[in-house]
PDB file of C-alpha atoms in Angstrom:
ATOM      1  CA  MET A   1     -44.631  40.770-188.497  1.00 44.00           C
ATOM      2  CA  PRO A   2     -42.423  37.669-189.610  1.00 48.00           C
ATOM      3  CA  SER A   3     -43.538  34.321-188.293  1.00 48.00           C
ATOM      4  CA  ARG A   4     -41.602  32.178-185.888  1.00 48.00           C
ATOM      5  CA  ARG A   5     -41.112  29.557-188.743  1.00 47.00           C
ATOM      6  CA  SER A   6     -39.061  31.976-190.513  1.00 50.00           C
ATOM      7  CA  SER A   7     -36.449  32.384-187.692  1.00 63.00           C
ATOM      8  CA  PRO A   8     -34.421  29.546-188.567  1.00 71.00           C
ATOM      9  CA  LEU A   9     -33.864  30.824-191.921  1.00 74.00           C
ATOM     10  CA  TRP A  10     -32.591  34.047-190.708  1.00 73.00           C
ATOM     11  CA  HIS A  11     -30.285  31.954-188.312  1.00 72.00           C
ATOM     12  CA  LEU A  12     -28.842  30.298-191.578  1.00 77.00           C
ATOM     13  CA  VAL A  13     -27.994  33.663-192.802  1.00 77.00           C
ATOM     14  CA  LEU A  14     -26.647  35.414-189.868  1.00 77.00           C
ATOM     15  CA  ALA A  15     -24.787  32.564-188.439  1.00 78.00           C
ATOM     16  CA  PRO A  16     -21.950  32.609-191.241  1.00 81.00           C
ATOM     17  CA  LEU A  17     -21.921  36.515-190.998  1.00 82.00           C
ATOM     18  CA  ALA A  18     -21.389  36.165-187.053  1.00 79.00           C
ATOM     19  CA  ILE A  19     -18.503  33.766-187.748  1.00 82.00           C
ATOM     20  CA  VAL A  20     -16.982  36.219-190.312  1.00 82.00           C
ATOM     21  CA  MET A  21     -17.186  39.006-187.770  1.00 81.00           C
ATOM     22  CA  VAL A  22     -15.881  36.717-184.832  1.00 83.00           C
ATOM     23  CA  PHE A  23     -13.015  35.229-186.744  1.00 85.00           C
ATOM     24  CA  PRO A  24     -10.511  38.029-186.646  1.00 84.00           C
ATOM     25  CA  PHE A  25     -10.827  38.524-183.025  1.00 85.00           C
ATOM     26  CA  ALA A  26     -10.685  34.798-182.392  1.00 87.00           C
ATOM     27  CA  GLN A  27      -7.455  34.560-184.465  1.00 85.00           C
ATOM     28  CA  MET A  28      -6.012  37.469-182.743  1.00 87.00           C
ATOM     29  CA  LEU A  29      -6.544  35.656-179.477  1.00 88.00           C
ATOM     30  CA  LEU A  30      -5.286  32.323-180.634  1.00 88.00           C
ATOM     31  CA  ALA A  31      -2.063  34.054-181.923  1.00 86.00           C
ATOM     32  CA  SER A  32      -1.567  35.914-178.517  1.00 87.00           C
ATOM     33  CA  LEU A  33      -1.372  32.303-176.945  1.00 88.00           C
ATOM     34  CA  MET A  34       1.389  31.051-179.275  1.00 86.00           C
ATOM     35  CA  THR A  35       5.025  30.990-178.829  1.00 82.00           C
ATOM     36  CA  ARG A  36       7.326  33.018-180.964  1.00 79.00           C
ATOM     37  CA  ALA A  37       8.454  30.050-182.948  1.00 80.00           C
ATOM     38  CA  GLU A  38       4.683  29.134-183.710  1.00 82.00           C
ATOM     39  CA  ILE A  39       3.650  32.483-184.715  1.00 80.00           C
ATOM     40  CA  THR A  40       6.550  32.864-187.034  1.00 77.00           C
ATOM     41  CA  ALA A  41       6.266  29.308-188.531  1.00 77.00           C
ATOM     42  CA  TYR A  42       5.781  28.743-192.178  1.00 78.00           C
ATOM     43  CA  PRO A  43       3.313  27.478-193.463  1.00 78.00           C
ATOM     44  CA  PRO A  44       1.316  29.471-190.500  1.00 74.00           C
ATOM     45  CA  THR A  45      -0.831  27.588-188.125  1.00 78.00           C
ATOM     46  CA  LEU A  46      -4.183  28.600-186.777  1.00 80.00           C
ATOM     47  CA  LEU A  47      -4.248  26.838-183.500  1.00 83.00           C
ATOM     48  CA  PRO A  48      -1.517  27.001-180.862  1.00 84.00           C
ATOM     49  CA  LEU A  49       0.354  23.634-180.454  1.00 81.00           C
ATOM     50  CA  HIS A  50       1.525  24.796-176.838  1.00 81.00           C
ATOM     51  CA  ILE A  51      -0.612  27.398-175.352  1.00 85.00           C
ATOM     52  CA  SER A  52       1.678  30.029-173.717  1.00 83.00           C
ATOM     53  CA  PHE A  53       1.081  33.252-171.754  1.00 87.00           C
ATOM     54  CA  GLY A  54       4.465  34.640-172.124  1.00 84.00           C
ATOM     55  CA  SER A  55       3.382  37.471-174.569  1.00 87.00           C
ATOM     56  CA  TYR A  56       0.812  38.730-171.814  1.00 89.00           C
ATOM     57  CA  ASP A  57       3.691  38.502-169.333  1.00 87.00           C
ATOM     58  CA  THR A  58       5.760  40.687-171.849  1.00 85.00           C
ATOM     59  CA  VAL A  59       2.994  43.224-172.204  1.00 88.00           C
ATOM     60  CA  PHE A  60       2.488  43.465-168.429  1.00 88.00           C
ATOM     61  CA  LEU A  61       5.954  43.370-167.280  1.00 85.00           C
ATOM     62  CA  HIS A  62       8.000  45.215-169.855  1.00 82.00           C
ATOM     63  CA  SER A  63       5.947  47.882-170.822  1.00 84.00           C
ATOM     64  CA  GLU A  64       3.617  51.037-169.029  1.00 89.00           C
ATOM     65  CA  PHE A  65       0.642  48.749-170.240  1.00 89.00           C
ATOM     66  CA  PRO A  66      -0.776  48.464-166.591  1.00 91.00           C
ATOM     67  CA  ARG A  67      -0.501  52.282-166.339  1.00 93.00           C
ATOM     68  CA  TRP A  68      -2.309  52.839-169.427  1.00 93.00           C
ATOM     69  CA  LEU A  69      -4.875  50.494-168.538  1.00 93.00           C
ATOM     70  CA  LEU A  70      -5.521  52.149-165.472  1.00 94.00           C
ATOM     71  CA  ASN A  71      -5.679  55.746-167.206  1.00 95.00           C
ATOM     72  CA  SER A  72      -8.369  54.421-169.620  1.00 94.00           C
ATOM     73  CA  ALA A  73     -10.425  52.751-166.869  1.00 94.00           C
ATOM     74  CA  ILE A  74     -10.363  56.161-164.650  1.00 96.00           C
ATOM     75  CA  VAL A  75     -11.329  58.153-167.680  1.00 95.00           C
ATOM     76  CA  THR A  76     -13.964  55.760-168.887  1.00 95.00           C
ATOM     77  CA  VAL A  77     -15.703  55.317-165.222  1.00 95.00           C
ATOM     78  CA  VAL A  78     -15.692  59.209-164.643  1.00 96.00           C
ATOM     79  CA  VAL A  79     -17.152  59.853-168.290  1.00 96.00           C
ATOM     80  CA  VAL A  80     -19.930  57.145-168.018  1.00 95.00           C
ATOM     81  CA  ILE A  81     -20.939  58.188-164.537  1.00 96.00           C
ATOM     82  CA  SER A  82     -21.020  61.924-165.661  1.00 96.00           C
ATOM     83  CA  GLN A  83     -23.141  61.176-168.745  1.00 95.00           C
ATOM     84  CA  LEU A  84     -25.530  59.036-166.900  1.00 94.00           C
ATOM     85  CA  VAL A  85     -26.135  61.943-164.545  1.00 93.00           C
ATOM     86  CA  LEU A  86     -25.975  65.006-166.795  1.00 94.00           C
ATOM     87  CA  CYS A  87     -27.583  63.641-169.767  1.00 93.00           C
ATOM     88  CA  THR A  88     -30.413  62.313-167.722  1.00 91.00           C
ATOM     89  CA  LEU A  89     -30.958  65.628-165.959  1.00 90.00           C
ATOM     90  CA  ALA A  90     -30.783  67.631-169.299  1.00 91.00           C
ATOM     91  CA  GLY A  91     -33.044  65.046-171.201  1.00 90.00           C
ATOM     92  CA  TYR A  92     -35.640  65.174-168.466  1.00 88.00           C
ATOM     93  CA  ALA A  93     -35.465  69.078-168.541  1.00 87.00           C
ATOM     94  CA  PHE A  94     -36.003  69.086-172.353  1.00 88.00           C
ATOM     95  CA  ALA A  95     -38.795  66.518-172.058  1.00 85.00           C
ATOM     96  CA  ARG A  96     -40.873  67.631-169.279  1.00 82.00           C
ATOM     97  CA  MET A  97     -40.035  71.226-168.437  1.00 80.00           C
ATOM     98  CA  ARG A  98     -41.206  74.326-170.529  1.00 80.00           C
ATOM     99  CA  PHE A  99     -38.886  77.156-170.574  1.00 78.00           C
ATOM    100  CA  ALA A 100     -38.166  80.183-172.718  1.00 79.00           C
ATOM    101  CA  GLY A 101     -35.831  79.225-175.573  1.00 78.00           C
ATOM    102  CA  ALA A 102     -36.247  75.516-175.146  1.00 78.00           C
ATOM    103  CA  GLY A 103     -36.893  74.706-178.771  1.00 81.00           C
ATOM    104  CA  VAL A 104     -33.909  76.862-179.935  1.00 87.00           C
ATOM    105  CA  ALA A 105     -31.679  75.156-177.352  1.00 85.00           C
ATOM    106  CA  GLN A 106     -32.717  71.644-178.424  1.00 84.00           C
ATOM    107  CA  LEU A 107     -32.016  72.751-182.072  1.00 86.00           C
ATOM    108  CA  LEU A 108     -28.548  74.159-181.237  1.00 88.00           C
ATOM    109  CA  LEU A 109     -27.750  70.961-179.213  1.00 85.00           C
ATOM    110  CA  LEU A 110     -28.818  68.782-182.233  1.00 84.00           C
ATOM    111  CA  LEU A 111     -26.621  71.036-184.611  1.00 87.00           C
ATOM    112  CA  THR A 112     -23.545  70.305-182.399  1.00 86.00           C
ATOM    113  CA  VAL A 113     -23.549  66.703-183.601  1.00 84.00           C
ATOM    114  CA  PHE A 114     -22.642  67.812-187.047  1.00 87.00           C
ATOM    115  CA  ILE A 115     -19.600  69.732-186.075  1.00 87.00           C
ATOM    116  CA  PRO A 116     -16.451  67.747-186.826  1.00 87.00           C
ATOM    117  CA  PRO A 117     -14.489  67.238-183.588  1.00 84.00           C
ATOM    118  CA  GLN A 118     -11.292  68.355-185.465  1.00 85.00           C
ATOM    119  CA  LEU A 119     -12.604  71.973-185.772  1.00 88.00           C
ATOM    120  CA  LEU A 120     -12.842  72.139-182.042  1.00 88.00           C
ATOM    121  CA  MET A 121      -9.458  70.801-181.093  1.00 90.00           C
ATOM    122  CA  ILE A 122      -7.407  74.005-181.249  1.00 90.00           C
ATOM    123  CA  PRO A 123      -9.709  76.202-179.426  1.00 91.00           C
ATOM    124  CA  ILE A 124     -10.391  73.452-176.661  1.00 92.00           C
ATOM    125  CA  TYR A 125      -6.578  73.106-176.603  1.00 92.00           C
ATOM    126  CA  ARG A 126      -5.764  76.709-175.904  1.00 92.00           C
ATOM    127  CA  PHE A 127      -8.778  76.873-173.332  1.00 93.00           C
ATOM    128  CA  TYR A 128      -7.123  74.034-171.592  1.00 93.00           C
ATOM    129  CA  THR A 129      -3.825  75.435-171.646  1.00 93.00           C
ATOM    130  CA  ARG A 130      -4.811  78.737-169.992  1.00 93.00           C
ATOM    131  CA  LEU A 131      -6.586  76.400-167.209  1.00 91.00           C
ATOM    132  CA  GLY A 132      -3.353  74.132-166.886  1.00 91.00           C
ATOM    133  CA  LEU A 133      -5.127  71.038-167.775  1.00 91.00           C
ATOM    134  CA  VAL A 134      -3.041  70.129-170.804  1.00 92.00           C
ATOM    135  CA  ASP A 135      -1.155  66.717-170.242  1.00 92.00           C
ATOM    136  CA  THR A 136      -3.652  65.611-167.471  1.00 93.00           C
ATOM    137  CA  LEU A 137      -6.313  63.124-167.039  1.00 93.00           C
ATOM    138  CA  PRO A 138      -9.043  65.514-166.647  1.00 94.00           C
ATOM    139  CA  SER A 139      -8.371  67.159-170.077  1.00 93.00           C
ATOM    140  CA  LEU A 140      -9.345  63.815-171.320  1.00 93.00           C
ATOM    141  CA  MET A 141     -12.589  63.709-169.296  1.00 93.00           C
ATOM    142  CA  LEU A 142     -14.171  67.184-169.840  1.00 92.00           C
ATOM    143  CA  PRO A 143     -14.936  66.889-173.585  1.00 89.00           C
ATOM    144  CA  TRP A 144     -17.168  63.657-172.746  1.00 90.00           C
ATOM    145  CA  LEU A 145     -18.720  64.405-169.566  1.00 93.00           C
ATOM    146  CA  ALA A 146     -22.054  65.223-171.602  1.00 92.00           C
ATOM    147  CA  THR A 147     -22.853  64.662-175.232  1.00 92.00           C
ATOM    148  CA  ALA A 148     -25.745  65.716-177.548  1.00 91.00           C
ATOM    149  CA  VAL A 149     -26.317  62.164-178.661  1.00 90.00           C
ATOM    150  CA  GLY A 150     -26.747  60.999-174.897  1.00 91.00           C
ATOM    151  CA  ILE A 151     -29.132  63.978-173.960  1.00 92.00           C
ATOM    152  CA  PHE A 152     -31.191  63.408-177.173  1.00 89.00           C
ATOM    153  CA  LEU A 153     -31.483  59.787-176.340  1.00 89.00           C
ATOM    154  CA  MET A 154     -32.615  60.570-172.788  1.00 90.00           C
ATOM    155  CA  ARG A 155     -35.070  63.110-174.050  1.00 89.00           C
ATOM    156  CA  GLN A 156     -36.790  60.711-176.616  1.00 87.00           C
ATOM    157  CA  PHE A 157     -37.065  58.097-173.526  1.00 87.00           C
ATOM    158  CA  PHE A 158     -38.832  60.598-171.430  1.00 86.00           C
ATOM    159  CA  LEU A 159     -41.244  61.594-174.326  1.00 85.00           C
ATOM    160  CA  ARG A 160     -42.248  57.994-174.849  1.00 84.00           C
ATOM    161  CA  LEU A 161     -42.866  57.528-171.067  1.00 81.00           C
ATOM    162  CA  PRO A 162     -46.527  58.276-170.079  1.00 81.00           C
ATOM    163  CA  ARG A 163     -46.802  61.178-167.914  1.00 80.00           C
ATOM    164  CA  GLU A 164     -49.760  60.035-165.878  1.00 80.00           C
ATOM    165  CA  ILE A 165     -46.869  58.025-163.703  1.00 76.00           C
ATOM    166  CA  GLU A 166     -45.230  61.244-162.795  1.00 78.00           C
ATOM    167  CA  GLU A 167     -48.344  63.253-162.196  1.00 79.00           C
ATOM    168  CA  ALA A 168     -49.577  60.825-159.810  1.00 79.00           C
ATOM    169  CA  ALA A 169     -46.485  61.017-157.648  1.00 77.00           C
ATOM    170  CA  LEU A 170     -46.613  65.044-158.073  1.00 78.00           C
ATOM    171  CA  VAL A 171     -50.198  64.864-156.603  1.00 80.00           C
ATOM    172  CA  ASP A 172     -49.091  62.588-153.766  1.00 75.00           C
ATOM    173  CA  GLY A 173     -46.613  65.485-152.862  1.00 76.00           C
ATOM    174  CA  CYS A 174     -43.358  64.325-154.390  1.00 77.00           C
ATOM    175  CA  THR A 175     -40.889  66.884-155.895  1.00 79.00           C
ATOM    176  CA  GLN A 176     -39.837  66.912-159.424  1.00 76.00           C
ATOM    177  CA  LEU A 177     -36.300  65.599-158.633  1.00 79.00           C
ATOM    178  CA  GLY A 178     -38.054  63.026-156.245  1.00 80.00           C
ATOM    179  CA  VAL A 179     -40.233  61.959-159.170  1.00 80.00           C
ATOM    180  CA  LEU A 180     -37.135  61.502-161.437  1.00 81.00           C
ATOM    181  CA  VAL A 181     -35.268  59.509-158.793  1.00 80.00           C
ATOM    182  CA  ARG A 182     -37.910  57.419-157.280  1.00 81.00           C
ATOM    183  CA  VAL A 183     -40.367  56.866-159.933  1.00 81.00           C
ATOM    184  CA  VAL A 184     -38.685  57.181-163.100  1.00 83.00           C
ATOM    185  CA  ALA A 185     -35.381  55.778-162.493  1.00 81.00           C
ATOM    186  CA  PRO A 186     -36.331  52.336-162.141  1.00 81.00           C
ATOM    187  CA  LEU A 187     -37.760  52.507-165.546  1.00 83.00           C
ATOM    188  CA  MET A 188     -34.739  54.154-167.290  1.00 84.00           C
ATOM    189  CA  ARG A 189     -32.567  50.897-167.312  1.00 83.00           C
ATOM    190  CA  PRO A 190     -32.526  50.452-171.080  1.00 83.00           C
ATOM    191  CA  ALA A 191     -31.800  54.116-171.760  1.00 87.00           C
ATOM    192  CA  LEU A 192     -29.267  54.323-169.385  1.00 88.00           C
ATOM    193  CA  ALA A 193     -27.359  51.138-170.524  1.00 87.00           C
ATOM    194  CA  THR A 194     -27.452  52.611-173.899  1.00 87.00           C
ATOM    195  CA  VAL A 195     -25.991  55.965-172.985  1.00 90.00           C
ATOM    196  CA  ALA A 196     -23.365  53.913-170.734  1.00 90.00           C
ATOM    197  CA  LEU A 197     -22.380  51.981-173.793  1.00 89.00           C
ATOM    198  CA  LEU A 198     -21.951  54.772-176.027  1.00 89.00           C
ATOM    199  CA  ALA A 199     -19.954  56.719-173.512  1.00 92.00           C
ATOM    200  CA  THR A 200     -17.756  53.697-172.909  1.00 92.00           C
ATOM    201  CA  LEU A 201     -17.050  53.253-176.750  1.00 90.00           C
ATOM    202  CA  ASP A 202     -16.347  56.995-176.948  1.00 90.00           C
ATOM    203  CA  ALA A 203     -14.098  57.169-173.976  1.00 92.00           C
ATOM    204  CA  TRP A 204     -12.292  54.022-174.356  1.00 93.00           C
ATOM    205  CA  ASN A 205     -11.574  54.375-178.283  1.00 91.00           C
ATOM    206  CA  ASP A 206     -10.584  57.887-178.242  1.00 91.00           C
ATOM    207  CA  PHE A 207      -7.256  58.286-179.833  1.00 91.00           C
ATOM    208  CA  LEU A 208      -6.941  61.691-181.605  1.00 90.00           C
ATOM    209  CA  TRP A 209      -7.844  64.078-178.485  1.00 93.00           C
ATOM    210  CA  PRO A 210      -5.220  62.074-176.359  1.00 93.00           C
ATOM    211  CA  LEU A 211      -2.798  62.271-179.093  1.00 92.00           C
ATOM    212  CA  VAL A 212      -3.378  66.221-178.816  1.00 92.00           C
ATOM    213  CA  SER A 213      -3.654  66.737-175.266  1.00 92.00           C
ATOM    214  CA  ILE A 214      -1.330  64.319-173.751  1.00 93.00           C
ATOM    215  CA  SER A 215       2.545  64.065-173.925  1.00 90.00           C
ATOM    216  CA  SER A 216       3.699  62.249-170.853  1.00 90.00           C
ATOM    217  CA  GLU A 217       3.908  58.520-171.542  1.00 89.00           C
ATOM    218  CA  SER A 218       2.694  57.983-167.906  1.00 89.00           C
ATOM    219  CA  ARG A 219      -0.534  59.530-168.781  1.00 92.00           C
ATOM    220  CA  TYR A 220      -1.242  57.527-172.066  1.00 93.00           C
ATOM    221  CA  THR A 221      -4.602  55.825-172.529  1.00 93.00           C
ATOM    222  CA  LEU A 222      -4.358  52.369-173.903  1.00 91.00           C
ATOM    223  CA  GLN A 223      -5.204  53.684-177.719  1.00 90.00           C
ATOM    224  CA  LEU A 224      -2.399  56.033-177.564  1.00 89.00           C
ATOM    225  CA  GLY A 225      -0.107  53.616-175.583  1.00 88.00           C
ATOM    226  CA  LEU A 226      -0.900  50.914-178.020  1.00 86.00           C
ATOM    227  CA  THR A 227       0.363  52.931-181.015  1.00 85.00           C
ATOM    228  CA  THR A 228       3.683  53.411-179.129  1.00 82.00           C
ATOM    229  CA  TYR A 229       3.948  49.805-178.174  1.00 80.00           C
ATOM    230  CA  GLN A 230       3.421  48.768-181.669  1.00 75.00           C
ATOM    231  CA  GLY A 231       6.299  51.073-182.755  1.00 71.00           C
ATOM    232  CA  VAL A 232       8.544  49.407-180.133  1.00 67.00           C
ATOM    233  CA  HIS A 233       7.506  45.840-180.562  1.00 60.00           C
ATOM    234  CA  HIS A 234       6.640  45.578-184.060  1.00 64.00           C
ATOM    235  CA  THR A 235       8.484  42.216-184.533  1.00 67.00           C
ATOM    236  CA  GLU A 236       7.054  40.528-181.241  1.00 77.00           C
ATOM    237  CA  TRP A 237       3.808  39.576-182.929  1.00 81.00           C
ATOM    238  CA  ALA A 238       2.487  37.522-180.097  1.00 84.00           C
ATOM    239  CA  ALA A 239       2.977  40.386-177.556  1.00 85.00           C
ATOM    240  CA  LEU A 240       1.284  42.779-180.165  1.00 86.00           C
ATOM    241  CA  MET A 241      -1.630  40.282-180.345  1.00 87.00           C
ATOM    242  CA  ALA A 242      -1.801  40.058-176.596  1.00 88.00           C
ATOM    243  CA  ALA A 243      -1.924  43.874-176.291  1.00 88.00           C
ATOM    244  CA  ASN A 244      -4.713  44.137-178.933  1.00 88.00           C
ATOM    245  CA  VAL A 245      -6.777  41.569-177.075  1.00 90.00           C
ATOM    246  CA  LEU A 246      -6.411  43.350-173.823  1.00 88.00           C
ATOM    247  CA  VAL A 247      -7.651  46.473-175.420  1.00 90.00           C
ATOM    248  CA  THR A 248     -10.528  44.964-177.577  1.00 88.00           C
ATOM    249  CA  GLY A 249     -11.722  42.311-174.905  1.00 87.00           C
ATOM    250  CA  PRO A 250     -13.369  44.740-172.420  1.00 86.00           C
ATOM    251  CA  LEU A 251     -15.411  46.436-175.097  1.00 85.00           C
ATOM    252  CA  LEU A 252     -16.640  43.248-176.277  1.00 84.00           C
ATOM    253  CA  VAL A 253     -17.532  42.349-172.862  1.00 83.00           C
ATOM    254  CA  VAL A 254     -19.518  45.480-172.241  1.00 82.00           C
ATOM    255  CA  PHE A 255     -21.293  45.097-175.410  1.00 79.00           C
ATOM    256  CA  LEU A 256     -22.438  41.657-174.792  1.00 79.00           C
ATOM    257  CA  LEU A 257     -23.668  42.718-171.333  1.00 78.00           C
ATOM    258  CA  GLY A 258     -25.582  45.506-172.570  1.00 70.00           C
ATOM    259  CA  GLN A 259     -26.674  44.523-176.040  1.00 69.00           C
ATOM    260  CA  ARG A 260     -30.189  43.546-174.937  1.00 69.00           C
ATOM    261  CA  HIS A 261     -30.622  46.860-173.166  1.00 64.00           C
ATOM    262  CA  PHE A 262     -29.454  48.658-176.122  1.00 62.00           C
ATOM    263  CA  VAL A 263     -31.764  47.175-178.466  1.00 62.00           C
ATOM    264  CA  ASP A 264     -34.726  47.692-176.059  1.00 61.00           C
ATOM    265  CA  SER A 265     -33.718  51.227-175.802  1.00 56.00           C
ATOM    266  CA  MET A 266     -33.774  51.890-179.629  1.00 57.00           C
ATOM    267  CA  THR A 267     -36.994  50.080-180.052  1.00 55.00           C
ATOM    268  CA  PHE A 268     -38.631  52.145-177.185  1.00 52.00           C
ATOM    269  CA  THR A 269     -37.193  55.589-177.855  1.00 51.00           C
ATOM    270  CA  GLY A 270     -37.847  55.935-181.533  1.00 49.00           C
ATOM    271  CA  VAL A 271     -38.441  59.378-182.850  1.00 44.00           C
ATOM    272  CA  LYS A 272     -41.047  61.647-181.551  1.00 46.00           C
ATOM    273  CA  GLY A 273     -41.281  65.328-181.232  1.00 46.00           C
TER     274      GLY A 273
END
C-alpha cells in the first residue's frame, strides 16, 4: 500500500493530465462567450475580451433547443428511476433468492452485454412499429428501462453485503421486501449512485437509436438535435460552442456529484460469485 508521502508525486503526474483533459471543455466554454468578431479573429485569442451571452440567446431563442433539452431530461429521468428500481429488484433476486434456472438466467443476462446494439435495432424497430411507439418518447425509454450491467452491479453489491443484517430483520418479522426497503436501502447509496450515473450517460448520450426511431423534430433529443443544429448553423461558431456546452455541462455536473460514490461502489462490489 503506497505511503502518504508518495501522494504529492502522484499529484505532480495527475495534475498535468487533468489540465489536458479539462482544456478542451474550458476552451469551448470560453469560445461560447466570445462575440462573432472575436471568435473569427486572426490570430485567434483564447480569452474573450468582451464576455457576451448572445450565443446562448441564439441557441435558446432561434432553435428548438429548449424542446430538445426537455425531451432529453424526460427520457433521462424516467430511465434513471426505472433502472434504480428494476435493477435493484433483479439484482437482489439473483443474489439472495434461490430458484430453478437462476444460474442459466444470470449467464444469459451477462451474454446480452456482448450483443452489439446495432443487431437489435431492426427487430426492435419493427416491434415498436406494431405497437405504434415509433416517433414517440416512450420508444427512447423502453430499451434502457433495465440493463444487464446495472443488474450485475447490484447483484455484486448484494453478494458483498453481510447476510446477518437481513437475517436479523427477518427473524424480527420483517418481510423480504421490507428488508430490502428498510434495512438494505440505506446501505445501497454507492451502488445506486453508480447505476444512476451509468444510466444517465447512456440515456443522455444516446444518438443512434433516436436517429432510427425519431423523425419529428419536436421529439428530437439533445444529441440528435445538436447534429441538426450544427448543419444549419455551421458558420456560427459561438452558437455551436454554446450548444455543445449546454449538452456536455450537465454530464460533468452529474459525474462530479457522483464520482465519490462511483469509486466507492467499484471498490466495494468487486467480483464475487
